[in-house]
Coordinates of C-alpha atoms in Angstrom, one line a residue:
X26 CA -15.9 -25.4 5.1
X27 CA -19.6 -26.4 5.8
X28 CA -21.6 -24.2 7.9
X29 CA -22.7 -25.5 11.5
X30 CA -26.5 -24.9 12.0
X31 CA -25.5 -24.4 15.9
X32 CA -23.6 -22.7 18.6
X33 CA -20.5 -24.2 19.8
X34 CA -21.7 -24.1 23.5
X35 CA -20.3 -26.1 26.3
X36 CA -18.1 -28.4 24.1
X37 CA -21.0 -29.2 21.5
X38 CA -22.9 -27.7 18.8
X39 CA -26.6 -27.0 19.7
X40 CA -29.3 -25.6 18.3
X41 CA -30.1 -21.9 18.6
X42 CA -32.9 -21.2 20.5
X43 CA -34.5 -19.0 18.1
X44 CA -35.2 -19.6 14.3
X45 CA -33.3 -16.6 13.0
X46 CA -30.4 -17.2 10.8
X47 CA -27.5 -15.1 8.9
X48 CA -26.7 -15.6 5.3
X49 CA -23.1 -15.3 4.5
X50 CA -22.4 -13.5 1.1
X51 CA -19.0 -14.1 -1.1
X52 CA -18.2 -9.9 -1.4
X53 CA -16.6 -11.0 -5.0
X54 CA -19.6 -12.4 -6.7
X55 CA -22.4 -11.4 -4.0
X56 CA -23.6 -15.4 -3.9
X57 CA -24.6 -16.7 -0.6
X58 CA -22.3 -19.1 0.7
X59 CA -23.8 -20.5 4.2
X60 CA -26.2 -19.6 6.6
X61 CA -25.6 -19.7 10.8
X62 CA -27.8 -19.2 13.4
X63 CA -28.4 -15.9 14.7
X64 CA -28.3 -16.2 18.6
X65 CA -30.1 -14.3 20.7
X66 CA -30.0 -13.3 24.4
X67 CA -30.7 -16.4 26.1
X68 CA -28.3 -18.2 23.7
X69 CA -25.6 -15.9 25.1
X70 CA -27.0 -16.6 28.5
X71 CA -26.0 -20.4 28.0
X72 CA -23.0 -19.6 26.6
X73 CA -21.8 -17.3 29.2
X74 CA -23.2 -19.7 32.2
X75 CA -21.0 -22.5 30.7
X76 CA -18.2 -20.5 30.8
X77 CA -18.6 -19.6 34.4
X78 CA -19.1 -23.3 35.4
X79 CA -16.0 -24.0 33.6
X80 CA -13.9 -21.3 35.0
X81 CA -12.7 -22.5 38.6
X82 CA -11.4 -25.6 36.7
X83 CA -9.5 -24.0 34.0
X84 CA -8.0 -21.1 36.3
X85 CA -6.9 -24.0 38.2
X86 CA -4.8 -25.6 35.9
X87 CA -1.5 -25.6 35.8
X88 CA 0.2 -23.0 33.5
X89 CA 2.1 -25.9 31.7
X90 CA -1.0 -27.8 30.9
X91 CA -2.4 -24.8 29.5
X92 CA 0.8 -24.2 27.3
X93 CA -0.1 -27.7 26.2
X94 CA -3.2 -27.1 24.8
X95 CA -2.2 -23.8 23.2
X96 CA 0.3 -25.6 21.5
X97 CA -1.9 -28.1 20.3
X98 CA -4.1 -25.6 19.1
X99 CA -1.8 -24.0 17.0
X100 CA -0.8 -27.5 15.5
X101 CA -4.0 -28.1 14.5
X102 CA -3.9 -24.7 12.5
X103 CA -1.2 -25.6 11.1
X104 CA -2.6 -28.4 9.8
X105 CA -6.1 -26.5 8.4
X106 CA -3.9 -23.5 7.3
X107 CA -5.4 -24.4 3.4
X108 CA -8.9 -24.6 4.7
X109 CA -8.5 -21.3 6.6
X110 CA -7.2 -19.3 4.0
X111 CA -9.9 -20.8 1.5
X112 CA -12.6 -20.0 4.1
X113 CA -11.5 -16.2 4.5
X114 CA -11.1 -15.8 0.9
X115 CA -14.7 -17.2 0.6
X116 CA -16.2 -15.1 3.3
X117 CA -13.9 -11.8 3.1
X118 CA -12.9 -11.6 -0.3
X119 CA -9.5 -11.6 0.4
X120 CA -7.2 -12.8 -2.3
X121 CA -5.7 -16.2 -1.6
X122 CA -2.3 -15.7 -1.4
X123 CA -2.9 -12.8 0.9
X124 CA -5.5 -15.3 2.9
X125 CA -2.8 -17.9 3.0
X126 CA 0.2 -15.8 4.3
X127 CA -1.6 -13.0 6.5
X128 CA -5.0 -14.4 7.8
X129 CA -3.7 -18.0 8.1
X130 CA -0.2 -17.0 8.7
X131 CA -0.1 -14.5 11.5
X132 CA -3.1 -16.4 13.7
X133 CA -0.5 -19.1 14.1
X134 CA 2.3 -17.2 15.0
X135 CA 0.4 -15.4 17.6
X136 CA -1.2 -18.8 19.1
X137 CA 2.5 -20.4 19.3
X138 CA 3.6 -17.2 21.2
X139 CA 0.8 -17.4 23.8
X140 CA 1.5 -21.1 24.0
X141 CA 5.2 -20.3 25.1
X142 CA 4.1 -17.1 27.2
X143 CA 2.0 -19.2 28.9
X144 CA 5.0 -21.7 29.9
X145 CA 6.7 -19.3 31.1
X146 CA 4.8 -16.2 32.4
X147 CA 5.4 -15.5 36.1
X148 CA 2.2 -16.2 37.6
X149 CA 3.5 -15.4 41.1
X150 CA 6.5 -13.0 42.3
X151 CA 8.0 -11.9 45.6
X152 CA 7.6 -8.0 46.6
X153 CA 9.6 -7.5 49.6
X154 CA 7.3 -8.9 52.2
X155 CA 4.4 -9.7 50.0
X156 CA 3.7 -12.2 47.0
X157 CA 2.1 -11.3 44.5
X158 CA -0.3 -13.3 42.3
X159 CA -1.2 -12.6 38.7
X160 CA -4.9 -14.5 38.2
X161 CA -7.3 -14.8 35.8
X162 CA -9.7 -12.1 35.1
X163 CA -13.0 -14.8 34.7
X164 CA -14.9 -14.9 32.2
X165 CA -14.3 -12.9 29.3
X166 CA -16.9 -11.9 26.3
X167 CA -14.9 -11.4 23.1
X168 CA -16.4 -9.4 20.3
X169 CA -14.2 -9.5 17.1
X170 CA -14.5 -7.9 13.6
X171 CA -14.7 -9.0 10.3
X172 CA -11.5 -7.7 8.8
X173 CA -9.1 -10.1 10.2
X174 CA -11.3 -12.7 11.4
X175 CA -9.0 -15.5 12.6
X176 CA -6.4 -13.1 13.8
X177 CA -8.5 -11.1 15.9
X178 CA -10.1 -14.2 17.5
X179 CA -6.5 -15.7 18.6
X180 CA -5.2 -12.1 19.4
X181 CA -8.1 -11.9 22.1
X182 CA -8.9 -16.2 22.9
X183 CA -5.0 -17.0 23.2
X184 CA -4.3 -14.9 25.9
X185 CA -7.2 -15.3 27.6
X186 CA -6.5 -18.8 27.7
X187 CA -3.2 -18.8 28.6
X188 CA -4.5 -16.6 31.7
X189 CA -6.9 -19.4 32.9
X190 CA -10.0 -17.5 31.7
X191 CA -12.9 -18.7 30.1
X192 CA -14.6 -17.1 26.7
X193 CA -17.5 -16.6 24.8
X194 CA -17.2 -15.2 21.3
X195 CA -19.3 -13.4 19.4
X196 CA -17.6 -12.9 16.1
X197 CA -18.6 -10.6 13.2
X198 CA -21.9 -11.6 11.1
X199 CA -19.9 -11.0 7.9
X200 CA -17.1 -14.0 8.6
X201 CA -18.7 -16.4 11.0
X202 CA -17.5 -19.4 9.1
X203 CA -13.7 -18.6 10.4
X204 CA -15.5 -18.6 13.5
X205 CA -17.1 -22.1 13.2
X206 CA -13.6 -23.6 12.0
X207 CA -11.7 -22.1 15.0
X208 CA -14.3 -23.8 17.5
X209 CA -13.9 -27.1 15.4
X210 CA -10.1 -26.7 16.0
X211 CA -10.4 -25.7 19.7
X212 CA -12.4 -28.5 19.9
X213 CA -9.6 -31.1 18.0
X214 CA -7.0 -29.8 20.1
X215 CA -8.7 -30.7 23.8
X216 CA -9.8 -27.3 25.0
X217 CA -12.3 -28.3 27.6
X218 CA -15.9 -28.1 27.2
X219 CA -17.0 -24.8 28.3
X220 CA -13.6 -23.0 28.4
X221 CA -14.3 -21.5 25.0
X222 CA -17.8 -21.2 23.6
X223 CA -18.9 -19.4 20.2
X224 CA -22.1 -17.5 19.6
X225 CA -22.5 -16.5 16.3
X226 CA -25.3 -13.4 15.7
X227 CA -25.7 -9.6 15.1
X228 CA -24.1 -6.9 17.1
X229 CA -27.0 -5.3 18.6
X230 CA -28.5 -8.2 19.5
X231 CA -25.9 -11.1 20.9
X232 CA -23.1 -8.6 21.3
X233 CA -24.6 -6.1 23.5
X234 CA -26.4 -9.1 25.3
X235 CA -22.6 -10.5 26.1
X236 CA -21.3 -7.4 26.9
X237 CA -24.1 -6.2 29.3
X238 CA -24.0 -9.8 30.9
X239 CA -23.3 -9.7 34.4
X240 CA -21.2 -13.0 34.5
X241 CA -19.1 -11.5 32.3
X242 CA -16.0 -9.6 33.7
X243 CA -14.0 -8.2 30.6
X244 CA -15.4 -7.4 27.4
X245 CA -12.4 -7.6 25.0
X246 CA -13.7 -5.6 21.7
X247 CA -12.4 -4.6 18.2
X248 CA -14.4 -2.4 15.9
X249 CA -15.4 1.1 15.2
X250 CA -14.9 3.8 17.8
X251 CA -18.6 4.4 17.8
X252 CA -19.5 1.4 19.1
X253 CA -16.4 1.2 21.2
X254 CA -17.9 4.0 23.4
X255 CA -21.4 2.1 23.5
X256 CA -19.8 -0.9 25.1
X257 CA -17.3 1.5 27.3
X258 CA -20.4 2.7 28.6
X259 CA -22.1 -0.1 29.2
X260 CA -19.1 -1.7 31.2
X261 CA -18.2 1.4 33.3
X262 CA -21.8 1.5 34.3
X263 CA -21.3 -2.0 35.6
X264 CA -17.4 -1.4 37.2
X265 CA -16.6 -3.9 34.3
X266 CA -12.8 -4.2 33.1
X267 CA -12.7 -3.7 29.4
X268 CA -10.0 -3.7 26.4
X269 CA -10.8 -1.6 23.1
X270 CA -9.3 -1.6 19.7
X271 CA -10.3 0.8 18.0
X272 CA -10.4 3.1 14.6
X273 CA -7.3 4.5 13.1
X274 CA -6.2 7.6 10.7
X275 CA -2.5 6.7 10.6
X276 CA 0.7 9.0 9.1
X277 CA 2.8 7.8 7.1
X278 CA 5.4 10.6 7.7
X279 CA 8.3 10.8 4.8
X280 CA 11.2 13.0 6.0
X281 CA 12.9 14.6 3.2
X282 CA 16.4 12.5 3.9
X283 CA 14.1 9.2 3.0
X284 CA 14.3 7.3 0.0
X285 CA 11.3 9.0 -1.3
X286 CA 10.6 6.1 -3.9
X287 CA 10.7 3.3 -1.5
X288 CA 8.8 5.1 1.2
X289 CA 6.1 5.8 -1.3
X290 CA 6.0 2.5 -2.7
X291 CA 5.6 0.7 0.6
X292 CA 3.2 3.0 1.7
X293 CA 0.4 2.9 -1.0
X294 CA 1.3 -1.1 -0.3
X295 CA 0.2 -0.9 3.5
X296 CA -3.0 1.4 2.4
X297 CA -4.0 -1.3 -0.5
X298 CA -3.2 -4.6 1.7
X299 CA -6.5 -6.3 2.5
X300 CA -8.7 -3.8 0.2
X301 CA -7.6 -0.9 2.7
X302 CA -9.8 -2.7 5.3
X303 CA -6.9 -2.1 8.2
X304 CA -7.7 0.0 11.3
X305 CA -3.6 0.5 11.4
X306 CA -3.3 1.2 7.8
X307 CA -1.2 4.4 6.9
X308 CA -3.9 6.2 5.3
X309 CA -2.1 9.5 5.6
X310 CA 1.3 9.9 3.3
X311 CA 2.9 13.3 4.6
X312 CA 5.4 14.6 2.4
X313 CA 7.7 17.5 2.2
X314 CA 6.9 20.7 0.0
X315 CA 9.6 20.3 -2.1
X316 CA 8.9 16.9 -2.9
X317 CA 5.3 16.5 -3.0
X318 CA 4.4 16.1 -6.7
X319 CA 7.1 13.6 -6.9
X320 CA 5.3 11.4 -4.1
X321 CA 2.5 12.3 -5.9
X322 CA 3.4 10.8 -9.4
X323 CA 4.8 7.8 -7.7
X324 CA 1.8 7.1 -5.6
X325 CA -0.4 7.2 -8.6
X326 CA 1.8 4.8 -10.8
X327 CA 2.3 2.6 -7.7
X328 CA -1.6 2.3 -7.3
X329 CA -2.7 1.4 -10.5
X330 CA -0.6 -1.9 -10.4
X331 CA -3.1 -2.6 -7.7
X332 CA -6.3 -2.5 -9.8
X333 CA -6.6 -6.3 -10.5
X334 CA -4.6 -7.4 -7.3
X335 CA -7.3 -6.0 -4.6
X336 CA -10.1 -8.2 -3.4
X337 CA -13.6 -6.6 -2.8
X338 CA -14.9 -4.9 0.2
X339 CA -16.6 -7.1 2.6
X340 CA -20.3 -6.3 1.8
X341 CA -22.1 -3.6 0.1
X342 CA -22.6 -1.3 2.9
X343 CA -18.9 -0.8 3.1
X344 CA -18.5 -0.5 -0.5
X345 CA -21.2 2.2 -0.5
X346 CA -19.7 4.0 2.6
X347 CA -16.3 4.4 1.0
X348 CA -17.7 5.5 -2.1
X349 CA -19.5 8.2 -0.2
X350 CA -16.2 9.2 1.2
X351 CA -14.7 9.5 -2.0
X352 CA -17.4 11.9 -3.3
X353 CA -16.8 13.8 -0.4
X354 CA -13.2 14.3 -1.1
X355 CA -14.1 15.3 -4.4
X356 CA -16.5 17.9 -2.9
X357 CA -13.9 19.8 -0.3
X358 CA -11.6 19.9 -3.2
X359 CA -9.2 17.0 -3.1
X360 CA -7.6 16.2 -6.4
X361 CA -8.3 12.9 -7.3
X362 CA -5.1 11.1 -9.4
X363 CA -6.4 7.6 -9.0
X364 CA -9.2 5.5 -8.9
X365 CA -12.3 7.0 -7.9
X366 CA -15.9 5.6 -7.6
X367 CA -16.5 3.6 -10.8
X368 CA -16.4 -0.2 -9.8
X369 CA -13.3 -2.0 -11.8
X370 CA -15.8 -5.1 -11.6
X371 CA -19.2 -5.9 -12.7
X372 CA -20.1 -8.2 -10.0
X373 CA -18.5 -8.0 -6.3
X374 CA -18.2 -5.0 -4.0
X375 CA -15.0 -3.9 -5.5
X376 CA -14.0 -0.4 -5.2
X377 CA -10.5 0.7 -7.2
X378 CA -7.3 1.7 -5.8
X379 CA -7.6 5.6 -4.9
X380 CA -5.5 8.0 -4.4
X381 CA -6.1 11.9 -3.3
X382 CA -3.5 14.8 -3.6
X383 CA -4.3 18.6 -2.4
X384 CA -5.3 17.5 0.7
X385 CA -5.8 19.5 3.5
X386 CA -5.8 18.4 7.3
X387 CA -8.9 19.9 8.0
X388 CA -11.1 17.5 5.1
X389 CA -13.2 14.9 6.2
X390 CA -11.0 12.1 3.9
X391 CA -7.8 13.6 6.3
X392 CA -9.9 13.3 9.3
X393 CA -12.0 10.1 9.4
X394 CA -11.5 6.4 8.7
X395 CA -12.7 5.5 5.6
X396 CA -11.5 1.8 5.6
X397 CA -11.1 1.4 2.6
X398 CA -8.4 1.7 -0.5
X399 CA -7.9 5.4 -0.2
X400 CA -4.6 7.1 0.2
X401 CA -4.4 11.0 1.3
X402 CA -1.5 12.7 0.3
X403 CA -0.7 15.9 2.1
X404 CA 2.0 18.3 2.4
X405 CA 4.2 19.6 5.3
X406 CA 6.9 22.8 5.1
X407 CA 9.0 21.3 8.3
X408 CA 9.0 18.9 11.0
X409 CA 7.0 20.6 13.4
X410 CA 4.8 21.3 10.6
X411 CA 4.8 17.5 9.7
X412 CA 4.1 16.8 13.8
X413 CA 1.1 18.7 13.8
X414 CA -0.5 17.1 10.8
X415 CA 0.4 13.8 12.2
X416 CA -1.1 14.1 15.6
X417 CA -3.9 16.5 14.0
X418 CA -6.6 13.6 15.0
X419 CA -8.9 11.8 17.3
X420 CA -7.0 8.9 16.2
X421 CA -3.4 7.6 17.6
X422 CA -3.1 3.8 16.9
X423 CA 0.0 3.3 14.4
X424 CA 1.9 5.1 12.1
X425 CA 5.4 5.1 10.4
X426 CA 8.2 7.6 9.7
X427 CA 10.9 7.5 6.9
X428 CA 14.3 9.0 7.5
X429 CA 17.8 8.4 5.9
X430 CA 19.3 7.9 9.4
X431 CA 17.3 5.7 11.7
X432 CA 17.9 7.9 14.7
X433 CA 16.5 10.6 12.7
X434 CA 13.4 8.4 12.1
X435 CA 13.1 7.5 15.9
X436 CA 13.5 10.6 17.4
X437 CA 10.2 11.9 15.3
X438 CA 8.5 9.1 16.1
X439 CA 8.8 9.5 19.6
X440 CA 7.2 12.7 19.4
X441 CA 3.7 11.3 17.5
X442 CA 0.7 10.3 20.0
X443 CA 0.3 6.9 18.6
X444 CA 0.4 3.4 19.8
X445 CA 2.6 1.8 17.5
X446 CA 5.4 3.4 14.8
X447 CA 7.1 1.3 12.0
X448 CA 10.6 3.1 11.0
X449 CA 11.9 2.7 7.9
X450 CA 9.7 -0.4 6.5
X451 CA 10.2 -2.1 10.2
X452 CA 8.6 -5.6 10.0
X453 CA 5.5 -6.5 12.0
X454 CA 6.5 -8.2 15.4
X455 CA 3.8 -10.3 16.9
X456 CA 5.3 -10.2 20.7
X457 CA 5.3 -6.4 20.6
X458 CA 2.1 -4.9 22.4
X459 CA -0.5 -3.4 19.7
X460 CA -3.2 -0.7 20.7
X461 CA -3.7 2.7 20.3
X462 CA -3.8 6.3 22.0
X463 CA -6.5 8.8 22.4
X464 CA -9.8 7.4 20.8
X465 CA -8.2 4.6 19.0
X466 CA -8.8 2.3 21.8
X467 CA -7.9 1.3 25.6
X468 CA -5.6 -1.5 26.5
X469 CA -3.1 -3.7 24.0
X470 CA -3.2 -6.7 22.5
X471 CA 0.0 -9.2 21.7
X472 CA 2.8 -10.5 23.3
X473 CA 3.2 -10.2 26.9
X474 CA 1.4 -6.7 27.4
X475 CA -1.9 -8.4 25.9
X476 CA -1.7 -11.3 28.3
X477 CA -1.9 -8.4 31.1
X478 CA -5.1 -7.5 30.0
X479 CA -6.7 -10.5 31.2
X480 CA -5.1 -11.2 34.7
X481 CA -5.9 -9.3 37.9
X482 CA -3.6 -8.8 40.5
X483 CA -3.8 -9.9 44.1
X484 CA -1.0 -9.4 46.8
X485 CA -0.7 -11.6 50.2
X486 CA 1.5 -9.9 52.7
X487 CA 3.6 -11.9 55.3

């Protein structure tokens, strides 16, 4: 798509107040593919004021009508699915088939789920002699990341609209074209002026202005734990609600009774998807010591198949960051069995699919989120040891357990300190709540639990 040279505020594209722009670079060939405005605090203020002015009417709109607008939005996204996939591929570098299936397909499903929830959710209930009303929290400031650009937008905007909130979106500066495409879709779907607003800009400028704005009632942020802490502190000072979906270092626990080949193969695929740029990726594979070397051989062979099947990382800084972690793993004594720091391409921000063996729990690569195609394989001696290792990081976003019997896997999963666990390769469910324990965040996204983040509760006693 062609980049807009304006911001989408109050139902129209309008110039930013300042001259600054952001260059959008294709990470596969390092070529500039577009330029968008870099909004400043005054632009953010204009957008928030538009959202505040639109709030009373949208909050009073019957849920059935809000559901109809969300259905129309989903239909527009369906009609523009190919354009969405091509745009994500251009600015993120994701291979086109993955963009079609995941980057375009999943947001369509999520938008549809919130259209249904808007129509069926109980916004008013009787509790004894009280009537309990579930009302929109108000104006939402949404700050989204680049790794799943449309999914993260829809996962915030759709429930906010379903709840009756108005919203100002500040997308990641690496992937603003996808956000502009979404703004076009919202306009085409008939979302009223001021209900959805888009300001492209830099995090420390536009993002901070949005998080600090006194007329923003809820800040919904997805990104690094470090930035999440800053946003939480800012919101706390203003007694403002936050929803934070942050980092992860998820464990893939393969119990001795599991189908080892299948568990390892799916585990490697999980880490390499989206070039490893997934907060919930199972980047720590835990294998019983008796099966460890076999698992390493299987993982090494599986990783080799992804050499020309994964895309680049989003930018040069991210590529260099991942290479730094690979060097750190080598420095701390891990055994490199696949990949490394050599680039598989002459141009673009590529990192080879990388696997480390002989990783111990205290190593940096076993503790910190790398956000690249890097798998660490750790050994354990019994289930208690596996649980200790699995729970032994500051994160708790996702994970996986494999066992011969489902009940065995479930029993282990229930002891894991994490927000979501896949059992024997369980499928993604857009209606299930997603979010983390510990430093992986606050709140939940998706489904009814995601809708609840955008509602506040009022009781009337009779």
